[in-house]
Short mmCIF file of C-alpha atoms in Angstrom, two decimals:
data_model
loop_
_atom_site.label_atom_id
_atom_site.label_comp_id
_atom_site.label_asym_id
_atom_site.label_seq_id
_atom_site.Cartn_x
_atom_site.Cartn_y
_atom_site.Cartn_z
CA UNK A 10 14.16 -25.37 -17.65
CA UNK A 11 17.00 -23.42 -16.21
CA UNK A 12 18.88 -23.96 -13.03
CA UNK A 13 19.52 -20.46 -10.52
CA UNK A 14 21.69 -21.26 -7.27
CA UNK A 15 21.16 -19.30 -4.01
CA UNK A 16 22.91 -19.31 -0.80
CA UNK A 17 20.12 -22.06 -0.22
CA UNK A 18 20.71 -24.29 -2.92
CA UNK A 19 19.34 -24.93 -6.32
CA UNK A 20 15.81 -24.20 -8.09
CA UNK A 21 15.02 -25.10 -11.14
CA UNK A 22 12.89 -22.09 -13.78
CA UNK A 23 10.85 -22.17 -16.77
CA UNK A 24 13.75 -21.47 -19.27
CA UNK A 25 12.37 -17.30 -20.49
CA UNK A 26 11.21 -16.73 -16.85
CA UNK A 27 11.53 -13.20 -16.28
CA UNK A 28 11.37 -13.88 -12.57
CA UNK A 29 14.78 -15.91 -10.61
CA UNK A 30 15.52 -18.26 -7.32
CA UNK A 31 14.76 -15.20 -5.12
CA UNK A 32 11.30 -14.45 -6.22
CA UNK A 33 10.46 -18.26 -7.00
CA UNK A 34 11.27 -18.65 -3.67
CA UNK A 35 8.77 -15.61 -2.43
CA UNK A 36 6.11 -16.97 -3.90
CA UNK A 37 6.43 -20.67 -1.92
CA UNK A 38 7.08 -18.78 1.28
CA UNK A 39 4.11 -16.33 1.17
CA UNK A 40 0.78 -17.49 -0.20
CA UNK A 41 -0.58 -14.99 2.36
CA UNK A 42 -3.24 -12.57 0.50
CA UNK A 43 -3.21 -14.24 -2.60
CA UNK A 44 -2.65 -10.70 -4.28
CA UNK A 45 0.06 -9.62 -5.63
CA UNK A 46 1.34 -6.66 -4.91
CA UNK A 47 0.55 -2.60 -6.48
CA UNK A 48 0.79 -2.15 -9.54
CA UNK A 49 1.93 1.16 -8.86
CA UNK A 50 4.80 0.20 -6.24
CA UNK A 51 6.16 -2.12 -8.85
CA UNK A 52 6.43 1.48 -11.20
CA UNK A 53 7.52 2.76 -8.34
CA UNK A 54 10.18 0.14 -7.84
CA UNK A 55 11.38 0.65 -11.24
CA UNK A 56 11.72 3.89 -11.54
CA UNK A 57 13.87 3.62 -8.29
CA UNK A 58 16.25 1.38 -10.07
CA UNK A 59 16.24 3.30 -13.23
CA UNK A 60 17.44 6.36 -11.56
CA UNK A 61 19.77 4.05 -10.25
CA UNK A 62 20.66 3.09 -12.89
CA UNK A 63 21.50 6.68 -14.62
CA UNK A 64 23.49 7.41 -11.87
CA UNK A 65 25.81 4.46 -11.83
CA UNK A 66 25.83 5.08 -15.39
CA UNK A 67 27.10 8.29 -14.84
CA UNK A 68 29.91 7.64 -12.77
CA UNK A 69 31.19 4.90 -14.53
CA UNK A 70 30.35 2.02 -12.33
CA UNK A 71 28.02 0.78 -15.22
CA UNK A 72 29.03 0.69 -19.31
CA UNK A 73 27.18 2.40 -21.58
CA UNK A 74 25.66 -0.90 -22.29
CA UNK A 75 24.28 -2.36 -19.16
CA UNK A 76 23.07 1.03 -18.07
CA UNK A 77 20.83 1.07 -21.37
CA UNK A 78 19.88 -2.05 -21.20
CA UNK A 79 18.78 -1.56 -17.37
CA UNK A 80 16.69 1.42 -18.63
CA UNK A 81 15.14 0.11 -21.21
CA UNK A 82 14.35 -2.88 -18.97
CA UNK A 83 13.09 -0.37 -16.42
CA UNK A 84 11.14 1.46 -18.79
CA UNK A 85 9.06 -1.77 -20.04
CA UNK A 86 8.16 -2.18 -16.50
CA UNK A 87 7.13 1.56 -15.99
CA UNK A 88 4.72 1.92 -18.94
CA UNK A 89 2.86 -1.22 -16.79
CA UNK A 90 4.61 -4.06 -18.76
CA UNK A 91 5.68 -7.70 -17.93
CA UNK A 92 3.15 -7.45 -14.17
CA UNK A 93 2.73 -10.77 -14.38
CA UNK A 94 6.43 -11.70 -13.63
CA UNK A 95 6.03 -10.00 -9.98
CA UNK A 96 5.10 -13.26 -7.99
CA UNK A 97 5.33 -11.98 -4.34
CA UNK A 98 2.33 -11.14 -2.39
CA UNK A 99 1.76 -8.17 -0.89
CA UNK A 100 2.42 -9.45 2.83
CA UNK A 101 5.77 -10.80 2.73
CA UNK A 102 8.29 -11.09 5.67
CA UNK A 103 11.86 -9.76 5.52
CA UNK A 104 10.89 -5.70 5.19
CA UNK A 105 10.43 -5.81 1.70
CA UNK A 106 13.43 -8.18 0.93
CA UNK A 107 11.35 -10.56 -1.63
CA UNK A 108 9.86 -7.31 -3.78
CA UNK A 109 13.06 -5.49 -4.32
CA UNK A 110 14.70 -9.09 -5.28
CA UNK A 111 11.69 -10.17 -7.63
CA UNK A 112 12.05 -6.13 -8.86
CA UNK A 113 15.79 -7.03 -9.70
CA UNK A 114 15.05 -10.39 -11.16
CA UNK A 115 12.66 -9.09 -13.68
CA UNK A 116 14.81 -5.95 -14.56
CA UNK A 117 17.75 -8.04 -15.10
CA UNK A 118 16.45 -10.69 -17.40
CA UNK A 119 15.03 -7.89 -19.29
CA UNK A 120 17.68 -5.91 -19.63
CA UNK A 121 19.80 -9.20 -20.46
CA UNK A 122 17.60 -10.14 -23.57
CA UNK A 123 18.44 -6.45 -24.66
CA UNK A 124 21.69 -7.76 -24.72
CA UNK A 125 21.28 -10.65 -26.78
CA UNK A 126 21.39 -12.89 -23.99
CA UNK A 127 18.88 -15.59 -22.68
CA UNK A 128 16.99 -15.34 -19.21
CA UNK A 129 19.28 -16.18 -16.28
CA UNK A 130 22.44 -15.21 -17.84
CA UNK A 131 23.50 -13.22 -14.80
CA UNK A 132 27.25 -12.45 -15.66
CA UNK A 133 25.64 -9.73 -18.65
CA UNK A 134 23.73 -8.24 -15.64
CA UNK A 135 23.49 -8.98 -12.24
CA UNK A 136 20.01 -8.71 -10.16
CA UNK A 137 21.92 -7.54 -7.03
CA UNK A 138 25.39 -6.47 -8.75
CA UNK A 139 24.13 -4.21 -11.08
CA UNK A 140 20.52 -3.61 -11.07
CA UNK A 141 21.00 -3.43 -7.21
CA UNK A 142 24.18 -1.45 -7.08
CA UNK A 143 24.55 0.72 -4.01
CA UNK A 144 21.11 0.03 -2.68
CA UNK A 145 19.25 -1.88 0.32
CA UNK A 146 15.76 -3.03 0.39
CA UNK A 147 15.79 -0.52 3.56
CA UNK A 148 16.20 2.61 1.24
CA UNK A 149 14.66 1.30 -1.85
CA UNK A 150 11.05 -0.10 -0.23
CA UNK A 151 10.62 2.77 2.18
CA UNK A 152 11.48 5.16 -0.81
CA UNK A 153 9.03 3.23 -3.25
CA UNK A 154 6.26 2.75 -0.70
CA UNK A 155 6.43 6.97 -0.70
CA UNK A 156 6.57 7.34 -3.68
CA UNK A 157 3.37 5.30 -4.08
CA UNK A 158 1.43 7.16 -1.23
CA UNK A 159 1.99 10.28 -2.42
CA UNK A 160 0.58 9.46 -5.83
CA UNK A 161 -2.65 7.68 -4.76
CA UNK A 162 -2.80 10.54 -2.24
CA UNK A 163 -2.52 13.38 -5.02
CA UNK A 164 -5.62 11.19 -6.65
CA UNK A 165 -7.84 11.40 -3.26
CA UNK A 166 -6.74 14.99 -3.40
CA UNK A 167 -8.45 15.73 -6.11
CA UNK A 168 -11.56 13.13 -5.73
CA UNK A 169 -11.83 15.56 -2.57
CA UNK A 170 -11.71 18.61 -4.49
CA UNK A 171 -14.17 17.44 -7.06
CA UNK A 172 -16.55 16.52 -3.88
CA UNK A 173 -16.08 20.31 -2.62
CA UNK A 174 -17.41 21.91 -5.71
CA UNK A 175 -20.08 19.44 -5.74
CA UNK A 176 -21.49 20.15 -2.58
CA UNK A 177 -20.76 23.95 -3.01
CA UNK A 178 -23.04 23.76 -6.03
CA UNK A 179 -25.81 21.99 -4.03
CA UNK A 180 -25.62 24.72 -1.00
CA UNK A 181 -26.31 27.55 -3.58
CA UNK A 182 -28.74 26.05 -5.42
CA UNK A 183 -30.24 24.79 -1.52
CA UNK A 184 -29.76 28.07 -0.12
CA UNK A 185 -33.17 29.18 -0.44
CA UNK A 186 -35.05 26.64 1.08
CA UNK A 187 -35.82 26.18 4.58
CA UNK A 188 -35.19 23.42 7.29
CA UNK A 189 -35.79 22.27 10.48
CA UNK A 190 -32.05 21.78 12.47
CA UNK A 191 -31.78 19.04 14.52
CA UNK A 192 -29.85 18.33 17.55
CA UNK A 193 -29.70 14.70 19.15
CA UNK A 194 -32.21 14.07 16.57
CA UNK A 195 -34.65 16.33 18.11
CA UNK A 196 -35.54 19.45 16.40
CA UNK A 197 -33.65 22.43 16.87
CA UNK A 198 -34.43 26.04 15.13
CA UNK A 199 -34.55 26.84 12.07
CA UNK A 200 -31.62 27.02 9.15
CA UNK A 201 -31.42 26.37 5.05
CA UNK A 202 -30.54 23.26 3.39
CA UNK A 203 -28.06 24.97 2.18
CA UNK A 204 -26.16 25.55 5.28
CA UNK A 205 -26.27 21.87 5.73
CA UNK A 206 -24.42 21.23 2.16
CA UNK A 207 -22.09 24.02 2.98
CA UNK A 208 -21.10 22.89 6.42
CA UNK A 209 -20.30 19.39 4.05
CA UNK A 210 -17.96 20.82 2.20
CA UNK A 211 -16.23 22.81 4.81
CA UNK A 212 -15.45 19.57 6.24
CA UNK A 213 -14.16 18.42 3.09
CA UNK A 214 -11.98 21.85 2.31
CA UNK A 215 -10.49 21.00 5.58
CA UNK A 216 -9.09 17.27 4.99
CA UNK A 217 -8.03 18.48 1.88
CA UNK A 218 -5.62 21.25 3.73
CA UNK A 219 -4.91 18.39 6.34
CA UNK A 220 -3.98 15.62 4.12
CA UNK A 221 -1.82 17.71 1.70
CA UNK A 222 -0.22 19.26 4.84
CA UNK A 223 0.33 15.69 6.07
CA UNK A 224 1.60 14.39 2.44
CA UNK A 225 4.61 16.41 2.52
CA UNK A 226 6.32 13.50 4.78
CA UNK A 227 6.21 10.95 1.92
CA UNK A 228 8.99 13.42 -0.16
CA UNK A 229 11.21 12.93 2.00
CA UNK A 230 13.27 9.40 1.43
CA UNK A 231 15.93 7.34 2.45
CA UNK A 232 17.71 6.41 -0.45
CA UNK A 233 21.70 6.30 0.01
CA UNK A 234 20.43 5.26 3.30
CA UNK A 235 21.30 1.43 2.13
CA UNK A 236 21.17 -1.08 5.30
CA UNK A 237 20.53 0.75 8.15
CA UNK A 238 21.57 4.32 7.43
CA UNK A 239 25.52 4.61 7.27
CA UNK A 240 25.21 4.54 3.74
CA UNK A 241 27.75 1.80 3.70
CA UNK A 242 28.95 0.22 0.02
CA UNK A 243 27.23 3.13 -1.26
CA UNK A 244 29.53 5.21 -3.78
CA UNK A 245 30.13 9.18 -2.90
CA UNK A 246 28.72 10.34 -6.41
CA UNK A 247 25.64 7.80 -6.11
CA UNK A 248 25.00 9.20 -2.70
CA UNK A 249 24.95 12.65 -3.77
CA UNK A 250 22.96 12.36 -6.66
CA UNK A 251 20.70 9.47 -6.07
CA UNK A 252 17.86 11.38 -4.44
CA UNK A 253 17.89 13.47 -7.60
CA UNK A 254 17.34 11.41 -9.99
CA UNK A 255 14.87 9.52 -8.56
CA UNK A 256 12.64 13.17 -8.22
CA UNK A 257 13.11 13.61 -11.68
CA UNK A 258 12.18 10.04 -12.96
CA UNK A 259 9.06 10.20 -9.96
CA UNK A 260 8.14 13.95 -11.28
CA UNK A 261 7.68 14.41 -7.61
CA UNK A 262 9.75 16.62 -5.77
CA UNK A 263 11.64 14.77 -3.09
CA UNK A 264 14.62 15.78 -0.64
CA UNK A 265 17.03 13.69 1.43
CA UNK A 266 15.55 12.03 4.42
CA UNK A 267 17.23 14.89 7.11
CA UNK A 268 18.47 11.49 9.44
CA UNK A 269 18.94 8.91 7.37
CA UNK A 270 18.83 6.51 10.56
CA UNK A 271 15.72 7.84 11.47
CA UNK A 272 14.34 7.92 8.08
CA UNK A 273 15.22 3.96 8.08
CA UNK A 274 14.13 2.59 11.02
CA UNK A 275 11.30 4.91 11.16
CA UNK A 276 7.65 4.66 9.73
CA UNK A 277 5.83 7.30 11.63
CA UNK A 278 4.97 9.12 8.70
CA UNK A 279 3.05 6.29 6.84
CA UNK A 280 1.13 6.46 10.27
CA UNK A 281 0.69 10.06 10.25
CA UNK A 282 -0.47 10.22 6.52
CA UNK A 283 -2.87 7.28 7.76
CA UNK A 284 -4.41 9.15 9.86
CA UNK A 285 -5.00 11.75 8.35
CA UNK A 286 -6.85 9.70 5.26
CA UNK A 287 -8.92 7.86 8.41
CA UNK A 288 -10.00 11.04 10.05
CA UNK A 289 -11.30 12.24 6.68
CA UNK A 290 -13.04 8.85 6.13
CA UNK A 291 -14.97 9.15 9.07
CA UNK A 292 -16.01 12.68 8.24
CA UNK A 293 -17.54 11.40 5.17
CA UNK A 294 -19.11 8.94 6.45
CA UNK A 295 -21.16 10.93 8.83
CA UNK A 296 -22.01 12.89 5.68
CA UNK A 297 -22.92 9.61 4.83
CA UNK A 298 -25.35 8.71 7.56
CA UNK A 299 -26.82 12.22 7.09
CA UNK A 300 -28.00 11.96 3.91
CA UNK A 301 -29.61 8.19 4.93
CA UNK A 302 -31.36 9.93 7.76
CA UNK A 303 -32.50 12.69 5.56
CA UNK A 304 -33.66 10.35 2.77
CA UNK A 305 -35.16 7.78 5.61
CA UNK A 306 -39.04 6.70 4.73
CA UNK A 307 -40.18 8.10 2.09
CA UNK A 308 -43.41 7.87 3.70
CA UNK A 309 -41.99 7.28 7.45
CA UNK A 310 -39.17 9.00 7.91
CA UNK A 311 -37.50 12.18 7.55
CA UNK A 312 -38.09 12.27 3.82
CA UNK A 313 -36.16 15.66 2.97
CA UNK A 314 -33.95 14.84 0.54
CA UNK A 315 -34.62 12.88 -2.24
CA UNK A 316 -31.69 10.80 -3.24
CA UNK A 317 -31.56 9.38 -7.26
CA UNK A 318 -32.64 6.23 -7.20
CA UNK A 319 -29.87 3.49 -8.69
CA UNK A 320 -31.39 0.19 -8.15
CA UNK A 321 -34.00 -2.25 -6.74
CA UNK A 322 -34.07 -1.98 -2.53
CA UNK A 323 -35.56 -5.76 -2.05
CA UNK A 324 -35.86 -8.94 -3.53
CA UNK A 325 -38.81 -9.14 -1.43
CA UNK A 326 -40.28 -5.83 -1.34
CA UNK A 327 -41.65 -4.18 -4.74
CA UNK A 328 -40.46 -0.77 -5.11
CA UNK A 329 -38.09 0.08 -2.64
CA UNK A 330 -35.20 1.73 -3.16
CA UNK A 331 -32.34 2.22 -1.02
CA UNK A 332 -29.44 4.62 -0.02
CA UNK A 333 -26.69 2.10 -1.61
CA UNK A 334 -24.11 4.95 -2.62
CA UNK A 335 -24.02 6.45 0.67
CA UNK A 336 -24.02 3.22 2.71
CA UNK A 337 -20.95 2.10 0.42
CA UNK A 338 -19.13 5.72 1.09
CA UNK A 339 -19.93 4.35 4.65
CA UNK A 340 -18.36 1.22 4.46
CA UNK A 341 -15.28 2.41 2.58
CA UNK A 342 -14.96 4.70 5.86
CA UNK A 343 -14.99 1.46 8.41
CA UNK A 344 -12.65 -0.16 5.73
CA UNK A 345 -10.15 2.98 6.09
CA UNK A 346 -10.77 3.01 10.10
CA UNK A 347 -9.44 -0.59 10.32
CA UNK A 348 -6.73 -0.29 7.94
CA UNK A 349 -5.38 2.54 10.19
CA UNK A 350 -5.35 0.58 13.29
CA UNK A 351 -3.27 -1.85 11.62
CA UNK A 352 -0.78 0.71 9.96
CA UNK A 353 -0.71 1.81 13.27
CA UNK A 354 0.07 -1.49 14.67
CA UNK A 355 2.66 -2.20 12.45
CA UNK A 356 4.46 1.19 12.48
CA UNK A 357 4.76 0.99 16.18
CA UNK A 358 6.30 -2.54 15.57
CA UNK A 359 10.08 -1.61 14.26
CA UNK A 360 12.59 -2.50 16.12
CA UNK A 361 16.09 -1.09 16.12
CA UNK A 362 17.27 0.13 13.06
CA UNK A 363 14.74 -0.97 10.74
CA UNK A 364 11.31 -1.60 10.68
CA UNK A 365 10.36 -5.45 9.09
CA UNK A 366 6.85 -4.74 9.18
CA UNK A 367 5.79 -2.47 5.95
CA UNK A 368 4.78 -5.04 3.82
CA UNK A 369 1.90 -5.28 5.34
CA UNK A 370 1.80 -1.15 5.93
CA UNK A 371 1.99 -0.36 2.25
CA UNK A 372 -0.69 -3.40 1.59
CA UNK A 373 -3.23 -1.63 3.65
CA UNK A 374 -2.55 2.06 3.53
CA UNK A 375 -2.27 1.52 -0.47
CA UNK A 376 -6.26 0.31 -0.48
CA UNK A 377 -7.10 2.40 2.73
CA UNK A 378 -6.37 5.06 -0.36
CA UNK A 379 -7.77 3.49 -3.03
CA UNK A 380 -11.05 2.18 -1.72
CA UNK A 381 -11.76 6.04 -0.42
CA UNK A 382 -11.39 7.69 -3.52
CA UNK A 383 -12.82 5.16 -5.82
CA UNK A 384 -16.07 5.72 -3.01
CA UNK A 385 -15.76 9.30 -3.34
CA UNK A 386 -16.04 9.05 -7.04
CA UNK A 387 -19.10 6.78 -7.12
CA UNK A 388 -21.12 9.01 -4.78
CA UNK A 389 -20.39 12.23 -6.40
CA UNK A 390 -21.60 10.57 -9.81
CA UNK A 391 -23.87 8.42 -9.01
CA UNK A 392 -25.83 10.06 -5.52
CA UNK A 393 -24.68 13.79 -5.12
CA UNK A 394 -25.46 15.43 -8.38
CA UNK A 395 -29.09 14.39 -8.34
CA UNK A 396 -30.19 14.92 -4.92
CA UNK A 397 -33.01 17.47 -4.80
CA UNK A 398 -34.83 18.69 -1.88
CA UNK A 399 -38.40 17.93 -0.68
CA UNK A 400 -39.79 21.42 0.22
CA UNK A 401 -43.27 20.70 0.74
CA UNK A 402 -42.05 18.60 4.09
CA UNK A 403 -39.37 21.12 5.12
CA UNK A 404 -42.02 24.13 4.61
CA UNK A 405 -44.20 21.93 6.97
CA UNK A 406 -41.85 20.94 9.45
CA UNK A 407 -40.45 24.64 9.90
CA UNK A 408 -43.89 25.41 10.14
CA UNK A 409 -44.67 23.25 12.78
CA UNK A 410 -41.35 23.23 14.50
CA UNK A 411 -41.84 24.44 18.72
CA UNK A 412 -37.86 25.15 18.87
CA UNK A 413 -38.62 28.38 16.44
CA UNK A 414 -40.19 29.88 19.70
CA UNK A 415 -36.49 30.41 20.91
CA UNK A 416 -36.36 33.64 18.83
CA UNK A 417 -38.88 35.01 21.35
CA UNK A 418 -36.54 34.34 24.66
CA UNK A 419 -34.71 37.76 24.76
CA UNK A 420 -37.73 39.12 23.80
CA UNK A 421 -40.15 37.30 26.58
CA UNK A 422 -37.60 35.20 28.89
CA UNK A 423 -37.31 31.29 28.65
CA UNK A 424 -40.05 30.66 30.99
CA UNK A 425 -43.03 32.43 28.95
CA UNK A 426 -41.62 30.84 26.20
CA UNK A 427 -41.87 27.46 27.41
CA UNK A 428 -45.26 27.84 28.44
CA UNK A 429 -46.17 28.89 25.07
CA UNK A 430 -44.26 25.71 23.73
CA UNK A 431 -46.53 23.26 26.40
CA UNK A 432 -49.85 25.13 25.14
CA UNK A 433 -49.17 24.78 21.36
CA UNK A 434 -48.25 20.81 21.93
CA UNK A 435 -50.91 20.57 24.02
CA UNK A 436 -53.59 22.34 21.85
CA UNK A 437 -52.10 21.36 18.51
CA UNK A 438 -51.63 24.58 17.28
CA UNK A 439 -48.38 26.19 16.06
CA UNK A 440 -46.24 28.18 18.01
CA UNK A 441 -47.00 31.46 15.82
CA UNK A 442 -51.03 31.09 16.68
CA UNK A 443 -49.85 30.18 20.32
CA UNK A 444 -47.64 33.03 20.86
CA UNK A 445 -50.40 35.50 19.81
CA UNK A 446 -52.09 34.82 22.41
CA UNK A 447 -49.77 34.62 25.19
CA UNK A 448 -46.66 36.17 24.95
CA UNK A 449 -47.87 40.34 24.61
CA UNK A 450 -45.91 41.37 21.83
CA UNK A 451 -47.84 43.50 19.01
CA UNK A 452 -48.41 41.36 16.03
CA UNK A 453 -45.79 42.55 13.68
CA UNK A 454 -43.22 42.40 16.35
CA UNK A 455 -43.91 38.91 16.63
CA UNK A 456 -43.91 37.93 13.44
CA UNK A 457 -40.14 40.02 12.52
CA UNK A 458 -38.82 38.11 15.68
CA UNK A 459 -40.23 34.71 14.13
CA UNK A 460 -39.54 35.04 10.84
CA UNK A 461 -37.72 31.70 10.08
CA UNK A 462 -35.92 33.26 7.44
CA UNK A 463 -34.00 35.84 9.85
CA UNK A 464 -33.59 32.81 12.64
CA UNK A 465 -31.07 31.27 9.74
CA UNK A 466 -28.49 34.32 10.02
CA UNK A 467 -25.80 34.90 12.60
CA UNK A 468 -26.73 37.96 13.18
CA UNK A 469 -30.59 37.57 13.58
#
C-alpha cells in the first residue's frame, strides 16, 4: 500500500494504483448511479490535458521530459486504455471537480512510470502542478463535456441521414400506390403511401438542419477561462494558444468562448443542443406511432403496412407478432423528453459565476444522445427496410372512402355533396355509384373529377 496526503488528511492506495487521494475519495463520496462516467469524456478529458500539455511544453513551463511523458500518458488514455482507473460516477458534486482530479491522477501516475518512477511519486509529475498547469475544472469540464456532445451529435447526424435516404427510398418505391388520408383518425381524401414516407423524411431533413445549426454552440469553449473567467494563474502563451491545440488534438474546429465569463458560468447551450435532440425525438416517435397504427390488426385494424416481423408477440398468444422496433424508437423518444427536462433543470440552476450542476447535465444529455441514435439504427435495420405495403386494403379503402366526394364540391357545392355522402352510407353503395345518380354531371366528367389518382396532386 501507499500513503497520498490531502488537505483532508491521509488515505492509504493499492501500491500501482493508477488512481490517488482525490479520486479514492470520489468514489466514497458518490455511489450515486453506480456508472462510471463516458468513456468518451474521459478521451475527451485527455486530450484536453494533452494539448495542455504541448503547450506548456512549448513555452518552457514543462521539460522535454515531463511533457513526453504526459503525452504518452495521455495518449494511453485516448486510444481507450487504463478505463478502469476512472472511479467517479457520473453524478458527482463540485462541477466536475472529482473527474478532472481522477483525470490528473491517472495521467500522472502514467506518465510517472514513463519515467521510471513508481505510482504516487508526485515530485516527477504533479496531478495538479503539471498535468493541471494553468487550468480549472471550470474550463476543462465545460470544454470536455463539448467536446463530447459534439461527437455523439456528429454520430446522430448521420444515424439521421441514413434514416432520410431510407425513407426516401420507401416513398419512391410507395409512390404508386394509393391511400386513404386520415385526419383525427377519420378518413380524409385520398393521397399515396408515398407521400406519407416522404412527409417522414422531410421531418427528418429538417432536425438534421436544426441540430447541426444548433451544434455549432459546443465549438465554442472556455479554456484559459480557468476559475471563473479572469484567466487568473493562467500563462500569456498558454492562453493564446490553448484553444488551438486542443482543436487540433479534438480534430474539431473550436474558437474561444467570445465571454469567457459567460462561457463559464453559463450552460445554455447544452440546453439549447438538448432541445433540439428532444424535439427531434418526439418527431420520430410520432413516426413511430404511425407506423403501429398503420400495422394495427392484422385482421382488425388498419392493416396497411406490413412491418417485418422480428419476434414472438405473446407468451400467451400463438402467433402474434408485434411492432417492438417502433415501440422502442418510441420509448427512446420519452427517454430523450425526460432527459431534457432535467438538462433543463440543471442548466437553469448555476449560480454566479459558475454553474455546479453539469455532472449531472453531461450524464443525461450524453445518453439522451446515445439512446436516440442507437434507436435510430435498430429501426432502420431491423423495421424500415422491410416494410411493404398492403394494396389490396388501401385499393379497398380508397374505394370505399365518402371523403373522395370532396373533389365534387366546386363542381356541385358542399350541400349536394353531402347528401350524396348520407345516401351512399345509407344505401351501402360507394360514392362513385351514388354520385351518378344524384349529382348531374355527365359520366366522364365525374369520373376525371374523382379520379383518386388526380385528388393526390396539388394542383388537382
Amino acid at each position: 500500500m501507499r500513503k497520498e496526503t490531502d488537505g483532508l488528511g491521509e488515505r492509504l492506495l493499492p501500491e500501482d494504483a493508477l488512481y490517488g487521494i482525490h479520486s479514492l475519495r470520489a468514489r466514497e463520496n458518490f455511489p450515486i448511479t453506480l456508472r462510471r462516467m463516458d468513456g468518451e469524456f474521459i478521451q475527451n478529458i485527455a486530450r484536453i490535458k494533452k494539448a495542455a500539455a504541448l503547450v506548456n511544453g512549448g513555452s518552457g513551463d514543462l521539460t522535454n521530459a515531463q511533457t513526453l511523458a504526459i503525452v504518452e500518458a495521455c495518449d494511453e488514455v485516448i486510444r481507450g486504455e487504463h478505463l478502469d482507473a476512472f472511479l467517479v460516477d457520473m453524478m458527482q458534486g463540485g462541477a466536475g471537480t472529482s473527474a478532472n482530479m481522477n483525470a490528473n491522477e491517472v495521467i500522472a501516475n502514467l506518465a510517472i512510470l514513463r519515467l521510471g518512477g513508481k505510482c504516487g511519486e508526485y515530485a516527477l509529475i504533479h496531478p495538479i502542478d503539471h498535468v493541471n498547469m494553468y487550468q480549472s475544472t471550470n474550463d476543462v469540464i465545460p470544454s470536455a463535456g463539448r467536446l463530447t456532445v459534439y461527437q455523439k451529435c456528429m454520430r446522430l447526424l448521420g444515424a439521421l441521414t441514413t434514416l432520410e435516404q431510407a425513407l426516401r427510398e420507401k416513398a419512391e418505391v410507395f409512390d404508386g400506390i394509393l391511400k386513404v388520408g386520415r385526419t383525427q383518425l377519420q378518413d380524409a381524401v385520398p393521397m399515396r403511401v408515398g407521400q406519407t414516407f416522404g412527409a417522414y423524411a422531410a421531418m427528418v431533413r429538417r432536425s438534421i438542419g436544426q441540430i447541426r445549426k444548433d451544434l455549432e454552440t459546443m465549438q465554442h469553449i472556455n479554456l484559459g477561462a480557468t476559475a471563473i473567467g479572469t484567466g487568473i494563474n493562467a500563462s500569456r502563451y498558454y492562453f493564446d494558444h490553448i484553444v488551438a491545440a486542443a482543436a487540433l488534438e479534438s480534430g474539431i474546429e473550436l474558437y474561444r468562448s467570445e465571454d469567457l465569463f459567460d462561457g463559464t458560468q453559463n450552460a445554455d447551450d447544452f440546453a439549447t443542443v438538448s432541445s433540439a435532440v428532444k424535439v427531434c425525438a418526439i418527431k420520430l416517435s410520432k413516426m413511430a406511432s404511425d407506423l403501429r397504427l398503420l400495422s394495427s390488426g392484422p385482421n382488425s385494424g388498419f392493416c396497411e403496412l406490413h412491418l417485418p416481423a422480428r419476434q414472438s408477440g405473446s407468451s400467451i398468444m400463438p402467433g402474434k407478432v408485434n411492432p417492438v422496433l417502433p415501440e422502442a424508437l418510441n420509448q427512446a423518444a420519452f427517454l430523450a423528453v425526460g432527459h431534457d427536462l432535467t438538462v433543463t433543470q440543471a442548466v437553469e440552476a448555476g449560480q454566479l459565476e459558475l454553474n455546479a450542476f453539469l455532472p449531472v447535465v453531461f450524464f443525461q444529455l450524453f445518453e439522451e444522445i446515445d439512446v436516440l441514435t442507437n434507436a435510430i439504427h435498430a429501426f432502420i435495420a431491423n423495421c424500415l427496410t422491410g416494410i411493404t405495403v398492403n394494396t389490396n386494403k388501401c385499393e379497398k379503402d380508397v374505394e370505399m372512402c365518402y371523403s373522395i366526394v370532396t373533389a365534387l364540391n366546386p363542381a356541385i357545392g358542399y350541400d349536394k355533396s353531402t347528401e350524396i355522402v348520407k345516401t351512399a352510407q345509407r344505401t351501402g353503395r360507394t360514392i362513385l355509384e351514388t354520385a351518378r345518380e344524384l349529382s348531374g354531371l355527365p359520366d366522364d366528367r365525374l369520373q376525371e373529377l374523382m379520379d383518386p389518382s388526380r385528388l393526390t396532386l396539388p394542383t388537382a
